[in-house]
PDB file of C-alpha atoms and ligand atoms in Angstrom:
ATOM      1  CA  UNK U 109      20.382  -4.094   8.956  1.00 42.00           C
ATOM      2  CA  UNK U 110      22.086  -1.419   6.812  1.00 43.00           C
ATOM      3  CA  UNK U 111      25.717  -2.221   6.073  1.00 47.00           C
ATOM      4  CA  UNK U 112      27.521   1.048   6.748  1.00 48.00           C
ATOM      5  CA  UNK U 113      25.336   2.418   9.550  1.00 51.00           C
ATOM      6  CA  UNK U 114      25.060  -0.812  11.520  1.00 53.00           C
ATOM      7  CA  UNK U 115      28.762  -1.588  11.222  1.00 56.00           C
ATOM      8  CA  UNK U 116      29.599   1.888  12.594  1.00 56.00           C
ATOM      9  CA  UNK U 117      27.132   1.350  15.421  1.00 54.00           C
ATOM     10  CA  UNK U 118      28.534  -2.106  16.119  1.00 55.00           C
ATOM     11  CA  UNK U 119      32.059  -0.690  16.421  1.00 53.00           C
ATOM     12  CA  UNK U 120      30.805   1.804  19.001  1.00 55.00           C
ATOM     13  CA  UNK U 121      28.646  -0.638  20.911  1.00 57.00           C
ATOM     14  CA  UNK U 122      30.994  -3.590  21.070  1.00 56.00           C
ATOM     15  CA  UNK U 123      34.580  -2.635  21.836  1.00 57.00           C
ATOM     16  CA  UNK U 124      35.448  -6.318  22.284  1.00 58.00           C
ATOM     17  CA  UNK U 125      34.331  -7.167  18.773  1.00 58.00           C
ATOM     18  CA  UNK U 126      31.221  -9.131  19.736  1.00 58.00           C
ATOM     19  CA  UNK U 127      28.642  -9.074  16.958  1.00 57.00           C
ATOM     20  CA  UNK U 128      25.838  -6.820  18.142  1.00 62.00           C
ATOM     21  CA  UNK U 129      22.529  -6.647  16.347  1.00 66.00           C
ATOM     22  CA  UNK U 130      19.549  -4.518  17.169  1.00 70.00           C
ATOM     23  CA  UNK U 131      16.026  -4.870  15.801  1.00 71.00           C
ATOM     24  CA  UNK U 132      14.931  -1.698  14.018  1.00 67.00           C
ATOM     25  CA  UNK U 133      11.254  -2.444  14.448  1.00 67.00           C
ATOM     26  CA  UNK U 134       8.490  -4.938  13.936  1.00 70.00           C
ATOM     27  CA  UNK U 135       5.725  -4.658  11.373  1.00 72.00           C
ATOM     28  CA  UNK U 136       2.690  -6.794  10.638  1.00 77.00           C
ATOM     29  CA  UNK U 137       1.315  -7.628   7.227  1.00 82.00           C
ATOM     30  CA  UNK U 138      -0.233 -10.317   5.052  1.00 85.00           C
ATOM     31  CA  UNK U 139       1.641 -13.288   3.610  1.00 88.00           C
ATOM     32  CA  UNK U 140       1.926 -13.509  -0.153  1.00 88.00           C
ATOM     33  CA  UNK U 141       0.690 -16.683  -1.883  1.00 89.00           C
ATOM     34  CA  UNK U 142       4.292 -17.841  -2.334  1.00 92.00           C
ATOM     35  CA  UNK U 143       5.123 -17.274   1.359  1.00 93.00           C
ATOM     36  CA  UNK U 144       2.039 -19.268   2.367  1.00 92.00           C
ATOM     37  CA  UNK U 145       3.133 -22.172   0.161  1.00 94.00           C
ATOM     38  CA  UNK U 146       6.619 -22.069   1.684  1.00 94.00           C
ATOM     39  CA  UNK U 147       5.211 -22.039   5.236  1.00 94.00           C
ATOM     40  CA  UNK U 148       2.797 -24.861   4.527  1.00 95.00           C
ATOM     41  CA  UNK U 149       3.771 -28.444   5.393  1.00 95.00           C
ATOM     42  CA  UNK U 150       1.016 -29.937   3.233  1.00 95.00           C
ATOM     43  CA  UNK U 151      -1.700 -29.003   0.779  1.00 96.00           C
ATOM     44  CA  UNK U 152      -5.261 -29.696   1.950  1.00 96.00           C
ATOM     45  CA  UNK U 153      -6.973 -31.527  -0.900  1.00 95.00           C
ATOM     46  CA  UNK U 154     -10.121 -33.022   0.622  1.00 94.00           C
ATOM     47  CA  UNK U 155     -12.990 -31.828   2.769  1.00 93.00           C
ATOM     48  CA  UNK U 156     -13.322 -35.290   4.374  1.00 94.00           C
ATOM     49  CA  UNK U 157     -11.899 -35.291   7.916  1.00 92.00           C
ATOM     50  CA  UNK U 158     -12.037 -38.973   8.996  1.00 92.00           C
ATOM     51  CA  UNK U 159     -12.312 -42.330   7.231  1.00 92.00           C
ATOM     52  CA  UNK U 160     -14.766 -45.148   8.143  1.00 94.00           C
ATOM     53  CA  UNK U 161     -12.486 -46.220  11.021  1.00 92.00           C
ATOM     54  CA  UNK U 162     -12.476 -42.634  12.382  1.00 90.00           C
ATOM     55  CA  UNK U 163      -8.823 -42.118  11.445  1.00 89.00           C
ATOM     56  CA  UNK U 164      -7.685 -38.741  10.014  1.00 90.00           C
ATOM     57  CA  UNK U 165      -7.700 -38.771   6.199  1.00 92.00           C
ATOM     58  CA  UNK U 166      -4.427 -37.847   4.457  1.00 92.00           C
ATOM     59  CA  UNK U 167      -4.792 -34.429   2.780  1.00 93.00           C
ATOM     60  CA  UNK U 168      -7.717 -33.558   5.068  1.00 94.00           C
ATOM     61  CA  UNK U 169      -7.782 -30.914   7.793  1.00 93.00           C
ATOM     62  CA  UNK U 170      -6.739 -33.477  10.461  1.00 92.00           C
ATOM     63  CA  UNK U 171      -3.794 -34.846   8.424  1.00 93.00           C
ATOM     64  CA  UNK U 172      -1.094 -35.956  10.933  1.00 92.00           C
ATOM     65  CA  UNK U 173       1.383 -33.570   9.216  1.00 95.00           C
ATOM     66  CA  UNK U 174      -0.446 -30.625  10.815  1.00 95.00           C
ATOM     67  CA  UNK U 175       0.220 -31.956  14.330  1.00 93.00           C
ATOM     68  CA  UNK U 176      -1.028 -34.696  16.681  1.00 92.00           C
ATOM     69  CA  UNK U 177      -4.722 -34.802  17.514  1.00 87.00           C
ATOM     70  CA  UNK U 178      -4.394 -37.228  20.432  1.00 87.00           C
ATOM     71  CA  UNK U 179      -2.414 -37.301  23.713  1.00 90.00           C
ATOM     72  CA  UNK U 180      -0.698 -40.576  22.763  1.00 90.00           C
ATOM     73  CA  UNK U 181       0.572 -39.391  19.358  1.00 89.00           C
ATOM     74  CA  UNK U 182       3.743 -37.605  18.422  1.00 91.00           C
ATOM     75  CA  UNK U 183       3.947 -35.170  15.499  1.00 94.00           C
ATOM     76  CA  UNK U 184       5.106 -36.648  12.180  1.00 93.00           C
ATOM     77  CA  UNK U 185       6.479 -33.232  11.149  1.00 94.00           C
ATOM     78  CA  UNK U 186       8.489 -32.081  14.190  1.00 93.00           C
ATOM     79  CA  UNK U 187       8.553 -35.241  16.336  1.00 93.00           C
ATOM     80  CA  UNK U 188       7.255 -33.487  19.469  1.00 94.00           C
ATOM     81  CA  UNK U 189       4.326 -34.801  21.489  1.00 92.00           C
ATOM     82  CA  UNK U 190       0.789 -33.465  21.797  1.00 92.00           C
ATOM     83  CA  UNK U 191       1.630 -30.958  24.555  1.00 92.00           C
ATOM     84  CA  UNK U 192       4.760 -29.512  22.917  1.00 93.00           C
ATOM     85  CA  UNK U 193       3.935 -29.394  19.185  1.00 93.00           C
ATOM     86  CA  UNK U 194       2.376 -26.026  18.352  1.00 92.00           C
ATOM     87  CA  UNK U 195       0.765 -27.334  15.147  1.00 94.00           C
ATOM     88  CA  UNK U 196       1.841 -26.645  11.546  1.00 95.00           C
ATOM     89  CA  UNK U 197       0.367 -24.633   8.704  1.00 95.00           C
ATOM     90  CA  UNK U 198      -1.242 -26.187   5.653  1.00 95.00           C
ATOM     91  CA  UNK U 199      -2.694 -24.474   2.612  1.00 95.00           C
ATOM     92  CA  UNK U 200      -5.564 -24.791   0.140  1.00 95.00           C
ATOM     93  CA  UNK U 201      -4.966 -24.019  -3.558  1.00 94.00           C
ATOM     94  CA  UNK U 202      -7.957 -22.043  -4.819  1.00 91.00           C
ATOM     95  CA  UNK U 203      -9.112 -22.614  -8.401  1.00 90.00           C
ATOM     96  CA  UNK U 204      -9.669 -18.913  -9.034  1.00 87.00           C
ATOM     97  CA  UNK U 205      -8.156 -15.758  -7.525  1.00 83.00           C
ATOM     98  CA  UNK U 206     -10.393 -14.490  -4.740  1.00 82.00           C
ATOM     99  CA  UNK U 207     -10.541 -11.424  -2.490  1.00 81.00           C
ATOM    100  CA  UNK U 208      -9.479 -11.677   1.126  1.00 82.00           C
ATOM    101  CA  UNK U 209     -12.576 -10.655   3.084  1.00 83.00           C
ATOM    102  CA  UNK U 210     -10.298  -8.721   5.470  1.00 85.00           C
ATOM    103  CA  UNK U 211      -8.897  -6.588   2.652  1.00 85.00           C
ATOM    104  CA  UNK U 212     -12.040  -6.378   0.529  1.00 88.00           C
ATOM    105  CA  UNK U 213     -13.317  -2.991   1.870  1.00 86.00           C
ATOM    106  CA  UNK U 214      -9.872  -1.475   1.252  1.00 86.00           C
ATOM    107  CA  UNK U 215      -9.643  -2.976  -2.260  1.00 88.00           C
ATOM    108  CA  UNK U 216     -13.149  -1.671  -3.035  1.00 89.00           C
ATOM    109  CA  UNK U 217     -12.288   1.873  -1.865  1.00 88.00           C
ATOM    110  CA  UNK U 218      -9.140   1.922  -4.000  1.00 91.00           C
ATOM    111  CA  UNK U 219     -10.788   0.401  -7.092  1.00 91.00           C
ATOM    112  CA  UNK U 220     -13.793   2.723  -6.815  1.00 89.00           C
ATOM    113  CA  UNK U 221     -11.463   5.720  -7.156  1.00 91.00           C
ATOM    114  CA  UNK U 222      -9.382   4.242  -9.989  1.00 92.00           C
ATOM    115  CA  UNK U 223      -9.726   5.219 -13.648  1.00 92.00           C
ATOM    116  CA  UNK U 224     -10.236   2.039 -15.695  1.00 89.00           C
ATOM    117  CA  UNK U 225      -8.831   3.745 -18.795  1.00 87.00           C
ATOM    118  CA  UNK U 226      -5.406   4.893 -17.545  1.00 89.00           C
ATOM    119  CA  UNK U 227      -5.149   3.006 -14.173  1.00 90.00           C
ATOM    120  CA  UNK U 228      -4.391   6.191 -12.168  1.00 91.00           C
ATOM    121  CA  UNK U 229      -6.506   7.442  -9.287  1.00 92.00           C
ATOM    122  CA  UNK U 230      -9.130   9.720 -10.860  1.00 92.00           C
ATOM    123  CA  UNK U 231      -8.343  12.577  -8.431  1.00 92.00           C
ATOM    124  CA  UNK U 232      -5.278  14.676  -9.246  1.00 90.00           C
ATOM    125  CA  UNK U 233      -1.841  13.720  -7.936  1.00 87.00           C
ATOM    126  CA  UNK U 234      -1.513  17.202  -6.441  1.00 87.00           C
ATOM    127  CA  UNK U 235      -4.460  16.629  -4.089  1.00 88.00           C
ATOM    128  CA  UNK U 236      -2.984  13.323  -2.839  1.00 89.00           C
ATOM    129  CA  UNK U 237       0.591  14.556  -2.549  1.00 88.00           C
ATOM    130  CA  UNK U 238       0.263  16.299   0.881  1.00 88.00           C
ATOM    131  CA  UNK U 239      -1.275  13.136   2.359  1.00 90.00           C
ATOM    132  CA  UNK U 240       1.495  10.965   0.880  1.00 88.00           C
ATOM    133  CA  UNK U 241       4.014  13.407   2.397  1.00 88.00           C
ATOM    134  CA  UNK U 242       2.335  13.162   5.818  1.00 90.00           C
ATOM    135  CA  UNK U 243       2.468   9.345   5.677  1.00 88.00           C
ATOM    136  CA  UNK U 244       6.133   9.415   4.600  1.00 87.00           C
ATOM    137  CA  UNK U 245       7.032  11.769   7.465  1.00 87.00           C
ATOM    138  CA  UNK U 246       5.198   9.514   9.940  1.00 87.00           C
ATOM    139  CA  UNK U 247       7.149   6.534   8.581  1.00 84.00           C
ATOM    140  CA  UNK U 248      10.467   8.133   9.508  1.00 83.00           C
ATOM    141  CA  UNK U 249       9.239   9.443  12.869  1.00 82.00           C
ATOM    142  CA  UNK U 250       9.012  13.163  11.991  1.00 84.00           C
ATOM    143  CA  UNK U 251       5.688  13.433  13.800  1.00 85.00           C
ATOM    144  CA  UNK U 252       5.571  17.159  14.572  1.00 87.00           C
ATOM    145  CA  UNK U 253       6.269  17.934  10.899  1.00 87.00           C
ATOM    146  CA  UNK U 254       3.597  15.449   9.846  1.00 88.00           C
ATOM    147  CA  UNK U 255       1.148  17.147  12.243  1.00 88.00           C
ATOM    148  CA  UNK U 256       2.078  20.612  10.907  1.00 86.00           C
ATOM    149  CA  UNK U 257       1.594  19.437   7.324  1.00 85.00           C
ATOM    150  CA  UNK U 258      -1.708  17.677   7.980  1.00 82.00           C
ATOM    151  CA  UNK U 259      -3.144  20.733   9.790  1.00 81.00           C
ATOM    152  CA  UNK U 260      -2.495  22.925   6.773  1.00 73.00           C
ATOM    153  CA  UNK U 261      -4.905  22.312   3.911  1.00 62.00           C
ATOM    154  CA  UNK U 262      -4.339  23.476   0.330  1.00 55.00           C
ATOM    155  CA  UNK U 263      -5.995  26.899  -0.131  1.00 51.00           C
ATOM    156  CA  UNK U 264      -7.188  26.381  -3.669  1.00 47.00           C
ATOM    157  CA  UNK U 265      -8.816  22.983  -3.964  1.00 45.00           C
ATOM    158  CA  UNK U 266     -10.328  23.309  -7.411  1.00 44.00           C
ATOM    159  CA  UNK U 267      -7.318  24.980  -9.029  1.00 42.00           C
ATOM    160  CA  UNK U 268      -5.303  23.586 -11.898  1.00 42.00           C
ATOM    161  CA  UNK U 269      -2.290  21.320 -11.269  1.00 42.00           C
ATOM    162  CA  UNK U 270       0.326  24.105 -11.253  1.00 43.00           C
ATOM    163  CA  UNK U 271      -1.414  26.210  -8.598  1.00 44.00           C
ATOM    164  CA  UNK U 272      -2.139  23.185  -6.441  1.00 46.00           C
ATOM    165  CA  UNK U 273       1.555  22.243  -6.604  1.00 48.00           C
ATOM    166  CA  UNK U 274       2.463  25.767  -5.552  1.00 48.00           C
ATOM    167  CA  UNK U 275       0.092  25.468  -2.585  1.00 48.00           C
ATOM    168  CA  UNK U 276       1.918  22.262  -1.628  1.00 60.00           C
ATOM    169  CA  UNK U 277       5.327  23.934  -1.653  1.00 63.00           C
ATOM    170  CA  UNK U 278       4.053  26.849   0.453  1.00 65.00           C
ATOM    171  CA  UNK U 279       2.668  24.272   2.913  1.00 67.00           C
ATOM    172  CA  UNK U 280       6.096  22.661   3.031  1.00 68.00           C
ATOM    173  CA  UNK U 281       7.749  25.946   3.969  1.00 71.00           C
ATOM    174  CA  UNK U 282       6.463  25.503   7.546  1.00 75.00           C
ATOM    175  CA  UNK U 283       8.371  22.223   7.941  1.00 82.00           C
ATOM    176  CA  UNK U 284      11.702  21.655   9.613  1.00 84.00           C
ATOM    177  CA  UNK U 285      14.842  21.546   7.496  1.00 84.00           C
ATOM    178  CA  UNK U 286      15.177  17.776   8.104  1.00 84.00           C
ATOM    179  CA  UNK U 287      11.615  17.139   6.921  1.00 85.00           C
ATOM    180  CA  UNK U 288      12.059  19.256   3.776  1.00 86.00           C
ATOM    181  CA  UNK U 289      15.334  17.513   3.001  1.00 85.00           C
ATOM    182  CA  UNK U 290      13.738  14.098   3.503  1.00 84.00           C
ATOM    183  CA  UNK U 291      10.741  14.889   1.268  1.00 85.00           C
ATOM    184  CA  UNK U 292      13.024  16.233  -1.458  1.00 85.00           C
ATOM    185  CA  UNK U 293      15.204  13.114  -1.316  1.00 85.00           C
ATOM    186  CA  UNK U 294      12.075  10.967  -1.406  1.00 83.00           C
ATOM    187  CA  UNK U 295      10.768  12.791  -4.496  1.00 82.00           C
ATOM    188  CA  UNK U 296      14.149  12.192  -6.154  1.00 83.00           C
ATOM    189  CA  UNK U 297      13.915   8.499  -5.231  1.00 79.00           C
ATOM    190  CA  UNK U 298      16.999   8.354  -2.956  1.00 77.00           C
ATOM    191  CA  UNK U 299      15.410   8.731   0.469  1.00 72.00           C
ATOM    192  CA  UNK U 300      17.055   6.574   3.149  1.00 65.00           C
ATOM    193  CA  UNK U 301      14.964   3.510   3.855  1.00 57.00           C
ATOM    194  CA  UNK U 302      16.037   3.436   7.498  1.00 54.00           C
ATOM    195  CA  UNK U 303      13.321   4.404   9.917  1.00 59.00           C
ATOM    196  CA  UNK U 304      14.738   6.793  12.458  1.00 52.00           C
ATOM    197  CA  UNK U 305      13.914   4.890  15.625  1.00 53.00           C
ATOM    198  CA  UNK U 306      10.154   5.017  15.110  1.00 58.00           C
ATOM    199  CA  UNK U 307       7.929   2.981  17.334  1.00 65.00           C
ATOM    200  CA  UNK U 308       4.246   2.501  16.765  1.00 71.00           C
ATOM    201  CA  UNK U 309       2.994   4.565  19.696  1.00 81.00           C
ATOM    202  CA  UNK U 310      -0.777   4.969  20.034  1.00 85.00           C
ATOM    203  CA  UNK U 311      -0.303   8.612  18.998  1.00 88.00           C
ATOM    204  CA  UNK U 312       1.526   7.623  15.797  1.00 87.00           C
ATOM    205  CA  UNK U 313      -1.103   4.999  14.996  1.00 87.00           C
ATOM    206  CA  UNK U 314      -3.928   7.527  15.442  1.00 91.00           C
ATOM    207  CA  UNK U 315      -2.085  10.047  13.225  1.00 91.00           C
ATOM    208  CA  UNK U 316      -1.587   7.400  10.561  1.00 90.00           C
ATOM    209  CA  UNK U 317      -5.257   6.476  10.751  1.00 92.00           C
ATOM    210  CA  UNK U 318      -6.272  10.146  10.441  1.00 93.00           C
ATOM    211  CA  UNK U 319      -4.027  10.467   7.365  1.00 92.00           C
ATOM    212  CA  UNK U 320      -5.607   7.358   5.854  1.00 91.00           C
ATOM    213  CA  UNK U 321      -9.127   8.672   6.572  1.00 91.00           C
ATOM    214  CA  UNK U 322      -8.220  11.918   4.819  1.00 91.00           C
ATOM    215  CA  UNK U 323      -6.831   9.927   1.883  1.00 91.00           C
ATOM    216  CA  UNK U 324     -10.073   7.900   1.684  1.00 90.00           C
ATOM    217  CA  UNK U 325     -12.130  11.126   1.803  1.00 90.00           C
ATOM    218  CA  UNK U 326     -10.145  12.708  -1.022  1.00 90.00           C
ATOM    219  CA  UNK U 327     -10.604   9.542  -3.108  1.00 89.00           C
ATOM    220  CA  UNK U 328     -14.336   9.478  -2.347  1.00 87.00           C
ATOM    221  CA  UNK U 329     -14.722  13.114  -3.407  1.00 83.00           C
ATOM    222  CA  UNK U 330     -13.353  12.494  -6.926  1.00 80.00           C
ATOM    223  CA  UNK U 331     -15.580  13.065  -9.958  1.00 84.00           C
ATOM    224  CA  UNK U 332     -16.424  10.243 -12.440  1.00 85.00           C
ATOM    225  CA  UNK U 333     -14.134  11.906 -15.014  1.00 89.00           C
ATOM    226  CA  UNK U 334     -10.407  11.225 -14.573  1.00 91.00           C
ATOM    227  CA  UNK U 335      -8.170  14.269 -13.976  1.00 91.00           C
ATOM    228  CA  UNK U 336      -5.314  12.516 -15.834  1.00 89.00           C
ATOM    229  CA  UNK U 337      -6.908  11.310 -19.071  1.00 88.00           C
ATOM    230  CA  UNK U 338     -10.331  13.024 -18.905  1.00 89.00           C
ATOM    231  CA  UNK U 339     -12.214   9.773 -19.581  1.00 90.00           C
ATOM    232  CA  UNK U 340     -15.215   8.603 -17.596  1.00 91.00           C
ATOM    233  CA  UNK U 341     -15.121   5.213 -15.833  1.00 90.00           C
ATOM    234  CA  UNK U 342     -18.092   3.032 -14.970  1.00 88.00           C
ATOM    235  CA  UNK U 343     -19.314   3.070 -11.375  1.00 88.00           C
ATOM    236  CA  UNK U 344     -18.375   0.085  -9.178  1.00 89.00           C
ATOM    237  CA  UNK U 345     -21.056  -1.705  -7.175  1.00 89.00           C
ATOM    238  CA  UNK U 346     -20.419  -4.235  -4.452  1.00 88.00           C
ATOM    239  CA  UNK U 347     -22.544  -7.215  -3.477  1.00 85.00           C
ATOM    240  CA  UNK U 348     -22.158  -9.183  -0.270  1.00 78.00           C
ATOM    241  CA  UNK U 349     -18.524  -8.221   0.478  1.00 70.00           C
ATOM    242  CA  UNK U 350     -17.116 -10.486  -2.218  1.00 76.00           C
ATOM    243  CA  UNK U 351     -18.575  -9.550  -5.610  1.00 83.00           C
ATOM    244  CA  UNK U 352     -17.819  -6.459  -7.669  1.00 86.00           C
ATOM    245  CA  UNK U 353     -19.838  -5.175 -10.604  1.00 89.00           C
ATOM    246  CA  UNK U 354     -18.977  -2.375 -12.976  1.00 89.00           C
ATOM    247  CA  UNK U 355     -21.987  -0.368 -14.182  1.00 90.00           C
ATOM    248  CA  UNK U 356     -21.502   0.518 -17.884  1.00 90.00           C
ATOM    249  CA  UNK U 357     -21.000   4.217 -18.638  1.00 89.00           C
ATOM    250  CA  UNK U 358     -23.753   6.242 -20.311  1.00 89.00           C
ATOM    251  CA  UNK U 359     -23.844   6.688 -24.109  1.00 91.00           C
ATOM    252  CA  UNK U 360     -22.810  10.318 -23.737  1.00 91.00           C
ATOM    253  CA  UNK U 361     -19.766   9.347 -21.639  1.00 90.00           C
ATOM    254  CA  UNK U 362     -18.945   6.602 -24.164  1.00 91.00           C
ATOM    255  CA  UNK U 363     -18.924   9.170 -26.995  1.00 92.00           C
ATOM    256  CA  UNK U 364     -16.706  11.468 -24.918  1.00 91.00           C
ATOM    257  CA  UNK U 365     -14.276   8.609 -24.134  1.00 90.00           C
ATOM    258  CA  UNK U 366     -14.126   7.615 -27.822  1.00 91.00           C
ATOM    259  CA  UNK U 367     -13.439  11.238 -28.821  1.00 92.00           C
ATOM    260  CA  UNK U 368     -10.603  11.503 -26.244  1.00 91.00           C
ATOM    261  CA  UNK U 369      -9.222   8.164 -27.459  1.00 89.00           C
ATOM    262  CA  UNK U 370      -9.141   9.449 -31.050  1.00 91.00           C
ATOM    263  CA  UNK U 371      -7.404  12.653 -29.922  1.00 89.00           C
ATOM    264  CA  UNK U 372      -4.835  10.604 -27.972  1.00 87.00           C
ATOM    265  CA  UNK U 373      -4.138   8.392 -30.979  1.00 89.00           C
ATOM    266  CA  UNK U 374      -3.757  11.416 -33.250  1.00 89.00           C
ATOM    267  CA  UNK U 375      -1.395  13.060 -30.719  1.00 86.00           C
ATOM    268  CA  UNK U 376       0.710   9.915 -30.311  1.00 82.00           C
ATOM    269  CA  UNK U 377       0.841   9.511 -34.090  1.00 75.00           C
ATOM    270  CA  UNK U 378       2.183  13.027 -34.695  1.00 66.00           C
ATOM    271  CA  UNK U 379       3.986  13.878 -31.441  1.00 52.00           C
ATOM    272  CA  UNK U 380       7.368  12.371 -30.648  1.00 47.00           C
ATOM    273  CA  UNK U 381       7.421   9.991 -27.694  1.00 45.00           C
ATOM    274  CA  UNK U 382       3.661   9.395 -27.642  1.00 43.00           C
ATOM    275  CA  UNK U 383       1.161  10.110 -24.872  1.00 46.00           C
ATOM    276  CA  UNK U 384       3.000   8.481 -21.990  1.00 47.00           C
ATOM    277  CA  UNK U 385       6.272  10.201 -22.868  1.00 46.00           C
ATOM    278  CA  UNK U 386       4.486  13.548 -22.998  1.00 48.00           C
ATOM    279  CA  UNK U 387       2.845  12.913 -19.638  1.00 54.00           C
ATOM    280  CA  UNK U 388       6.170  11.909 -18.092  1.00 52.00           C
ATOM    281  CA  UNK U 389       7.899  14.981 -19.486  1.00 52.00           C
ATOM    282  CA  UNK U 390       5.119  17.150 -18.016  1.00 54.00           C
ATOM    283  CA  UNK U 391       5.516  15.436 -14.603  1.00 54.00           C
ATOM    284  CA  UNK U 392       9.280  15.965 -14.716  1.00 53.00           C
ATOM    285  CA  UNK U 393       8.869  19.645 -15.606  1.00 56.00           C
ATOM    286  CA  UNK U 394       6.398  20.018 -12.720  1.00 57.00           C
ATOM    287  CA  UNK U 395       8.855  18.364 -10.304  1.00 55.00           C
ATOM    288  CA  UNK U 396      11.655  20.662 -11.514  1.00 55.00           C
ATOM    289  CA  UNK U 397       9.487  23.749 -11.044  1.00 57.00           C
ATOM    290  CA  UNK U 398       8.600  22.640  -7.507  1.00 55.00           C
ATOM    291  CA  UNK U 399      12.249  21.924  -6.632  1.00 52.00           C
ATOM    292  CA  UNK U 400      13.111  25.469  -7.759  1.00 53.00           C
ATOM    293  CA  UNK U 401      10.352  26.956  -5.604  1.00 54.00           C
ATOM    294  CA  UNK U 402      11.512  24.947  -2.576  1.00 51.00           C
ATOM    295  CA  UNK U 403      15.092  26.076  -3.118  1.00 50.00           C
ATOM    296  CA  UNK U 404      13.778  29.658  -3.062  1.00 49.00           C
ATOM    297  CA  UNK U 405      11.909  28.990   0.193  1.00 45.00           C
ATOM    298  CA  UNK U 406      15.061  27.644   1.840  1.00 45.00           C
TER     299      UNK U 406
HETATM  300 ZN1  LIG H 100       4.707 -30.759  15.129  1.00 56.40          ZN
HETATM  301 ZN1  LIG H 101      -7.677   8.174 -16.501  1.00 56.40          ZN
END
């Protein structure tokens, strides 16, 4: 709950001073490793289920800490009987980090589009920006604006960064004042985190899915050369939904990467602030230019 907003709402809703709380929404996600450890009542350390007397082995999957396995037992963790104890979580510590098979296709799609030299997506930020804006608008419940923005595609797909940015601001001119204000605040990093009464209606879910599909298509359409650093990354291959291989780049691409690396080093040696500083300054200038254009539109 937000401090100022909820306290104002509470004053209105409870004239007698009763504390009133309202859930803003519910979202589903995956537990982090630390959360899993905190939820777990015991670590599973053996694959053996029963001993020679057919009793559950401690540290096995039928450890009494996870709940009773027989009508006559009560739970050693919560004290309830077989019918009332809902069972308790345990966890297994893996020796090596591993992919979740549920998230593997997503991880593969994201990694496949990532530059291994500079860790950005290889496609330009300008081509992803409209989709990020659509997702942000959906998050705060501005669905008609999100629909208007997703229906309008940038005119000049292959243009340089500046022109593509201009296309984005002209696309934004069709949005409501609230949506433009929200996107500007979000770009400046002070957008309100509160979701304006959004609920995950089937329509919203389908719009979010369409936005994600568009995002995946843009990523898939990227060239092997990165639009940020110009270097070529090796192609990723997948085997059996759990193994990833990186195919080495060709000799020609290797020479090109080495040449770009030398140029970068020379630039960072002579230029003040180095490569990253220069890139940041360029991004800031671009953001300023776009803010000016939007101010003109309004
Ligand atoms: Zn229990
Ligand atoms: Zn790159």
